[in-house]
Short mmCIF file of C-alpha atoms in Angstrom, two decimals:
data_model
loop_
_atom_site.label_atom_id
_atom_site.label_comp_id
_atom_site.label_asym_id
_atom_site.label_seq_id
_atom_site.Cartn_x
_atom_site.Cartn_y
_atom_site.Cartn_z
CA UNK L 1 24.92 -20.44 -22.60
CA UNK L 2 21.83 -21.42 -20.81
CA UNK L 3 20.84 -17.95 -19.96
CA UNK L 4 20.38 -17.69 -23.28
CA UNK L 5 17.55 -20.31 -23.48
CA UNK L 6 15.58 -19.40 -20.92
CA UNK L 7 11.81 -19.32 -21.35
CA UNK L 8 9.52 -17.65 -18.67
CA UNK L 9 6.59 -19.26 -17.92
CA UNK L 10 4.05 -17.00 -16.29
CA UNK L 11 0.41 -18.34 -16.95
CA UNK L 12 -0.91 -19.37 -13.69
CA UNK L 13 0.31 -16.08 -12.02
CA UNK L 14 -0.90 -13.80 -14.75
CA UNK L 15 -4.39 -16.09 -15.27
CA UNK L 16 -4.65 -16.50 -11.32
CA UNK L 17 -4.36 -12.65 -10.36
CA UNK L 18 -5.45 -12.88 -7.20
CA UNK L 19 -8.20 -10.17 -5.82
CA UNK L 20 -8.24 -9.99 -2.22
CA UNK L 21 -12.06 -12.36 -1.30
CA UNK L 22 -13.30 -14.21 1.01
CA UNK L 23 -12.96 -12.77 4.86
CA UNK L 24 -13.11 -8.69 4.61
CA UNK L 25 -9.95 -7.11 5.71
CA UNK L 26 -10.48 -5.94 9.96
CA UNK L 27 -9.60 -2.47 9.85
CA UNK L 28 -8.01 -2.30 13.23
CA UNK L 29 -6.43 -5.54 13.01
CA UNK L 30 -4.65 -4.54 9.36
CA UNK L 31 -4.40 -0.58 10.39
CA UNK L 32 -2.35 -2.33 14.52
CA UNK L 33 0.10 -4.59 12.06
CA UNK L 34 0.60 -2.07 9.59
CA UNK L 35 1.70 0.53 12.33
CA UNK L 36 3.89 -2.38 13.51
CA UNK L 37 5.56 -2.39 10.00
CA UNK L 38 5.72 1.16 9.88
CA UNK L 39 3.90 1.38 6.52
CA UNK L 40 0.49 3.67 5.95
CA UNK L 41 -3.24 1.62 5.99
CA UNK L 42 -4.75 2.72 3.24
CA UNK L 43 -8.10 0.49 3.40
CA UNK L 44 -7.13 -2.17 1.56
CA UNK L 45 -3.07 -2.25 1.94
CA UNK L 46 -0.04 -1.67 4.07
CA UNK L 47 1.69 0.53 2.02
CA UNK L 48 5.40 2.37 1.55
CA UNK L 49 7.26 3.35 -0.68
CA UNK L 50 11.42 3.15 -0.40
CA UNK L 51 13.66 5.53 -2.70
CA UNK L 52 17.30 3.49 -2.86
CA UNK L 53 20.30 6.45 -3.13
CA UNK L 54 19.96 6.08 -7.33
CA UNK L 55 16.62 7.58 -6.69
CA UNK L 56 14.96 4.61 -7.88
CA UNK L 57 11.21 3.96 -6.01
CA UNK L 58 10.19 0.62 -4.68
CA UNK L 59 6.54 0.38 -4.44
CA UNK L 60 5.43 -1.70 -1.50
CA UNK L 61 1.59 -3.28 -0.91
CA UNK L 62 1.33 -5.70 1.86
CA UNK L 63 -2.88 -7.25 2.00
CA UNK L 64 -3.31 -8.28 5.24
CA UNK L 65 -5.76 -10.43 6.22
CA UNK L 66 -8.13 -10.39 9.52
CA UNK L 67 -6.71 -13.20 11.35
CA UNK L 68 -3.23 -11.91 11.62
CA UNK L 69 -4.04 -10.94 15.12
CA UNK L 70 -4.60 -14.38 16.30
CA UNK L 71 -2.05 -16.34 14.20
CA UNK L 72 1.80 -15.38 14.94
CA UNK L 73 3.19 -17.52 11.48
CA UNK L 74 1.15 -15.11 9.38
CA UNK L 75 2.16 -12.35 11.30
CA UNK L 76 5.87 -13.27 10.71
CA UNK L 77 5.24 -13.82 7.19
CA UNK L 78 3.74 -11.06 6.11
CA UNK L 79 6.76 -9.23 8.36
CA UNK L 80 9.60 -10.47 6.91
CA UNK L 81 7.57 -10.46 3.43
CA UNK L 82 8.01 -6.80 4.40
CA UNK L 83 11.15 -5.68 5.38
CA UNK L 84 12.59 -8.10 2.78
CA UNK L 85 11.10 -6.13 -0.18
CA UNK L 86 11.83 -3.02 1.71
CA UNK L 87 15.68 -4.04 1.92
CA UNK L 88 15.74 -4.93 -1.46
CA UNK L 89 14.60 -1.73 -2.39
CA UNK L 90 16.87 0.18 -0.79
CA UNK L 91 19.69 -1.19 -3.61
CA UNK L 92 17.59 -0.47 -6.83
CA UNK L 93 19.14 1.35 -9.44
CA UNK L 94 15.35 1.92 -11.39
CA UNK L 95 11.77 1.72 -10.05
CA UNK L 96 9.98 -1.17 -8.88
CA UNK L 97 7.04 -3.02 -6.85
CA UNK L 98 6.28 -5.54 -4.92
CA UNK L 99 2.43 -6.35 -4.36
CA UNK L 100 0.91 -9.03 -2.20
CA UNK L 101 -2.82 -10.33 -1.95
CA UNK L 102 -4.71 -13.12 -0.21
CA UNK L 103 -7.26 -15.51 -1.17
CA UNK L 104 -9.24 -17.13 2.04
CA UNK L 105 -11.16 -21.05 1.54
CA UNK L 106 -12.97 -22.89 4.28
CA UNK L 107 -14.13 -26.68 3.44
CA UNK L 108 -15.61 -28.67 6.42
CA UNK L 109 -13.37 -27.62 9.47
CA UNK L 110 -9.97 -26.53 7.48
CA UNK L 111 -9.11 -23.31 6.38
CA UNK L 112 -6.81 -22.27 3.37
CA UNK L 113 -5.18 -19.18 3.51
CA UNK L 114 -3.28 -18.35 -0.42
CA UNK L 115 -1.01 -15.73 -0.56
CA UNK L 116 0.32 -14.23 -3.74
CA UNK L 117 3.35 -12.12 -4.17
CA UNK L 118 3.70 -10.30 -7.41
CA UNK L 119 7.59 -8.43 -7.61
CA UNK L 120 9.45 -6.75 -10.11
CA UNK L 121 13.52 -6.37 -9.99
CA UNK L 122 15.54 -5.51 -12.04
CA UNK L 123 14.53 -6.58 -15.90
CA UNK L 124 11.49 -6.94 -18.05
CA UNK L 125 9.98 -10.13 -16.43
CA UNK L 126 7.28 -9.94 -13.25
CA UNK L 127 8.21 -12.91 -10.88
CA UNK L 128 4.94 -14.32 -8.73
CA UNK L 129 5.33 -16.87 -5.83
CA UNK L 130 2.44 -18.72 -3.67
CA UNK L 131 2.83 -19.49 0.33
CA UNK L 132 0.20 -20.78 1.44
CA UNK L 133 -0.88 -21.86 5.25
CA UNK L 134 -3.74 -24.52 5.52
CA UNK L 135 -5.47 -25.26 8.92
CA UNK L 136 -7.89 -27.87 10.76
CA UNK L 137 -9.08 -25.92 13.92
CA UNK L 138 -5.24 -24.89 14.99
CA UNK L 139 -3.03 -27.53 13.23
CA UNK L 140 -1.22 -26.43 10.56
CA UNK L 141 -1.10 -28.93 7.61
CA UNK L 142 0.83 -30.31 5.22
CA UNK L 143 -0.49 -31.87 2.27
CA UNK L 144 0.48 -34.89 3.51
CA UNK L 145 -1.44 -35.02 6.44
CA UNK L 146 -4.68 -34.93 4.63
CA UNK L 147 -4.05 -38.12 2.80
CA UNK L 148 -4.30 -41.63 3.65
CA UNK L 149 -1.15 -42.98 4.16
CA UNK L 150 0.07 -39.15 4.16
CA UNK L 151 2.21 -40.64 0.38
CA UNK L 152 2.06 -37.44 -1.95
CA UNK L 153 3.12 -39.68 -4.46
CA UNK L 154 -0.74 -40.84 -4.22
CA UNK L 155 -1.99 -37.68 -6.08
CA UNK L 156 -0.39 -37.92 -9.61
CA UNK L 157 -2.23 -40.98 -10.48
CA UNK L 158 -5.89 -39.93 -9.31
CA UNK L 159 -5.07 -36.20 -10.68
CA UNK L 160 -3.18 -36.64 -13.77
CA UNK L 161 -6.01 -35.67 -16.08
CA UNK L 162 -6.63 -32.59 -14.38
CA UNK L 163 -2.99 -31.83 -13.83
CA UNK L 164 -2.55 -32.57 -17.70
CA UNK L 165 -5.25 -30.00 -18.48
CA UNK L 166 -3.03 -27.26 -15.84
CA UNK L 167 -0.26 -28.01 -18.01
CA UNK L 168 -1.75 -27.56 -21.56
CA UNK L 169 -3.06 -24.24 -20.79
CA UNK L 170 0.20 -23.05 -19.06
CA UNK L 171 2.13 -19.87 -21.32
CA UNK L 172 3.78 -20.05 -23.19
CA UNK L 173 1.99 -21.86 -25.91
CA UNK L 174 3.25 -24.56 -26.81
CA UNK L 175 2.38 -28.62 -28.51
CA UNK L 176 0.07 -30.34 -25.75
CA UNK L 177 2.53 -32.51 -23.53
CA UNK L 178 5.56 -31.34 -24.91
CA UNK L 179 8.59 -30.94 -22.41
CA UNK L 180 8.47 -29.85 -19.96
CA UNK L 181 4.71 -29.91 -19.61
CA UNK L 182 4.66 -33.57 -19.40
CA UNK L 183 3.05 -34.88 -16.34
CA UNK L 184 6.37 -36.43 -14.76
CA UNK L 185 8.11 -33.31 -14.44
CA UNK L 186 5.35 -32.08 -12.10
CA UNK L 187 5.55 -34.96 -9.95
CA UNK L 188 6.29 -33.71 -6.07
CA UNK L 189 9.62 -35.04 -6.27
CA UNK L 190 10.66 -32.98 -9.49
CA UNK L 191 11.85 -29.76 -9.32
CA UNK L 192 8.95 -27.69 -11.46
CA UNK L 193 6.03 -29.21 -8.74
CA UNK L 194 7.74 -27.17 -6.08
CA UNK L 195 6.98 -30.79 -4.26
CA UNK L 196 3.35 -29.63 -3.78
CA UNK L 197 4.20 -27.10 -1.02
CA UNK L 198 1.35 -24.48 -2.57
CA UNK L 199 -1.86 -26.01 -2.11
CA UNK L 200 -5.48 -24.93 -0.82
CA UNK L 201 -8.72 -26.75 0.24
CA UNK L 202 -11.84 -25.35 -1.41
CA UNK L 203 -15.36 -26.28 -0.87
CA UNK L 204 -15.13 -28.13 -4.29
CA UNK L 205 -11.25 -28.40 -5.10
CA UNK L 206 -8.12 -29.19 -4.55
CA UNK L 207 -5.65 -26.60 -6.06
CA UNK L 208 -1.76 -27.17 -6.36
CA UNK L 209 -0.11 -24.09 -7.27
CA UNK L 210 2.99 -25.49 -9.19
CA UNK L 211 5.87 -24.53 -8.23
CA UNK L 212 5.33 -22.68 -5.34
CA UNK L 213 8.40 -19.96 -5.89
CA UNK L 214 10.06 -19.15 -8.99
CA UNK L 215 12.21 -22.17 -10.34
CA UNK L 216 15.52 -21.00 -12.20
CA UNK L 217 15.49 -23.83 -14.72
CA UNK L 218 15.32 -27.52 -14.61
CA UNK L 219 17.56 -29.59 -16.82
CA UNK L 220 15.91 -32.55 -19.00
CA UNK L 221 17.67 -36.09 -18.04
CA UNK L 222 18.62 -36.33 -22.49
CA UNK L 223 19.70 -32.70 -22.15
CA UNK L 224 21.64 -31.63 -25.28
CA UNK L 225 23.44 -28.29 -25.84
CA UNK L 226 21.53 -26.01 -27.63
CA UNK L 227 18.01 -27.25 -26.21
CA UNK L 228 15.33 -24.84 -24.96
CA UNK L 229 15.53 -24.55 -20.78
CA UNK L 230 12.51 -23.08 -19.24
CA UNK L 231 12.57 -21.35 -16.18
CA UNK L 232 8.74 -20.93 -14.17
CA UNK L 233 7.17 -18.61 -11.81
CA UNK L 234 5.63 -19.66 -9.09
CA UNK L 235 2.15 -20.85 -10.05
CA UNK L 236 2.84 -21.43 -13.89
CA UNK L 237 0.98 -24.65 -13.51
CA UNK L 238 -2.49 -24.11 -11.27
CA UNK L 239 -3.88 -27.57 -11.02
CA UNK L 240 -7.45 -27.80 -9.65
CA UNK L 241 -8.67 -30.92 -8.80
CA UNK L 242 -12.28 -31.78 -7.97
CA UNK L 243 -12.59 -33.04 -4.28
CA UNK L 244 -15.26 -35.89 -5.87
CA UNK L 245 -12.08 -37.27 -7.84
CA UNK L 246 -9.35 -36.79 -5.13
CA UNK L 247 -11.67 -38.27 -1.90
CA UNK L 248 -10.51 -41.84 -2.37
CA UNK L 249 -7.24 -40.86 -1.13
CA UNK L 250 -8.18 -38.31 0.73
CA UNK L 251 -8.48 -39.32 4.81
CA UNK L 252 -11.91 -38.82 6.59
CA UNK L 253 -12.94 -35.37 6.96
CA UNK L 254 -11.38 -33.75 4.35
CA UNK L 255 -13.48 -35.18 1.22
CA UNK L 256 -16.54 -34.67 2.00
#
């Protein structure tokens, strides 16, 4: 049985814990939305806890950042975010949490906002996920648009040392470049790369948070019965790429 084989990656999420930084939460901004969500402000979070009928507490921390005011796909987000976890705990038969922080990057005129959720279910194993929103002025952005020729299939040639070094550090340990932390099964059209869907602008960086949401298991073309499966969380691989060696594909504007 493949459920059987199942490994859980988890380095990137459990390396990349990430403390709310850059813009300071807006009290009255976070305290409004929180009151929206009917959840208590607490400083720092939106915070509730749900008790299911088995008497079995969900935990709930929502970060929000200053800017949800002004930007409704955040706002919706971080909503359904919400009342998703809090449905979910309503049918838990033991205790459990569900914890989201933001990380905020400017470089030149975009803006990267990271978000990281960080959930426990049912079982032993923590599950983290990355959505991320990136922004020139008020376009929204896809990868893709900051390239030339907007071809993702551009990157894994520039960034494959620095994609190779994400994947030898990834958990668990394992042989350097040994499946499935070989660089083509973090290509954007493989299932593992979460087809580059997490990704943030830094002053100095590009970073890909591979995948983007947990990834059940991917299946090796040679696959043989009895061979190791690996599942991932979201941001298992964290590649971080240094604007100097992505600019050549990178369009005007965006690699300087």
């Amino acid at each position: 049985r493949i459920s059987q084989l199942l490994v859980r990656g988890v380095a990137g999420a459990c390396a990349v814990a990430l403390a709310i930084s850059g813009a300071p939460l807006a009290s009255a901004s976070a305290q409004s939305f929180c009151g929206e969500l009917g959840g208590n402000f607490d400083g720092l979070y939106c915070h509730t806890v749900v008790t299911s009928p088995r008497k079995a507490d969900r935990d709930i921390k929502v970060a929000i950042p200053e800017l949800v005011d002004s930007n409704p796909a955040i706002r919706e987000y971080l909503r359904n975010l919400y009342n998703n976890w809090k449905a979910k705990g309503a049918d838990m038969i033991q205790d459990s949490y569900g914890e989201e922080n933001f990380q905020i990057f400017n470089h030149g005129s975009t803006t990267s906002i990271v978000f990281h959720e960080d959930y426990h279910a049912n079982g032993p194993q923590v599950n983290n996920a990355y959505r991320t929103f990136n922004y020139d002025g008020g376009k929204r952005l896809v990868l893709a648009d900051i390239l030339k020729g907007g071809d993702l299939n551009a990157i894994p040639p520039i960034a494959e040392p620095f994609i190779i070094e994400a994947l030898d550090r990834a958990a668990p340990g394992h042989t350097p470049q040994t499946y499935p932390f070989t660089p083509d099964r973090w290509t954007p059209d493989k299932v593992y790369s979460g087809a580059y869907k997490a990704w943030a602008l830094t002053p100095d960086e590009l970073i890909i948070y591979m995948p983007d949401y947990p990834v059940a298991h991917d299946y090796p073309i040679d696959y043989s019965p009895g061979q190791r499966v690996y599942s991932m969380d979201g941001g298992t691989v964290e590649a971080h790429i240094p604007i100097g060696a992505i600019a050549p594909i990178l369009k005007p504007g965006y690699g300087g």
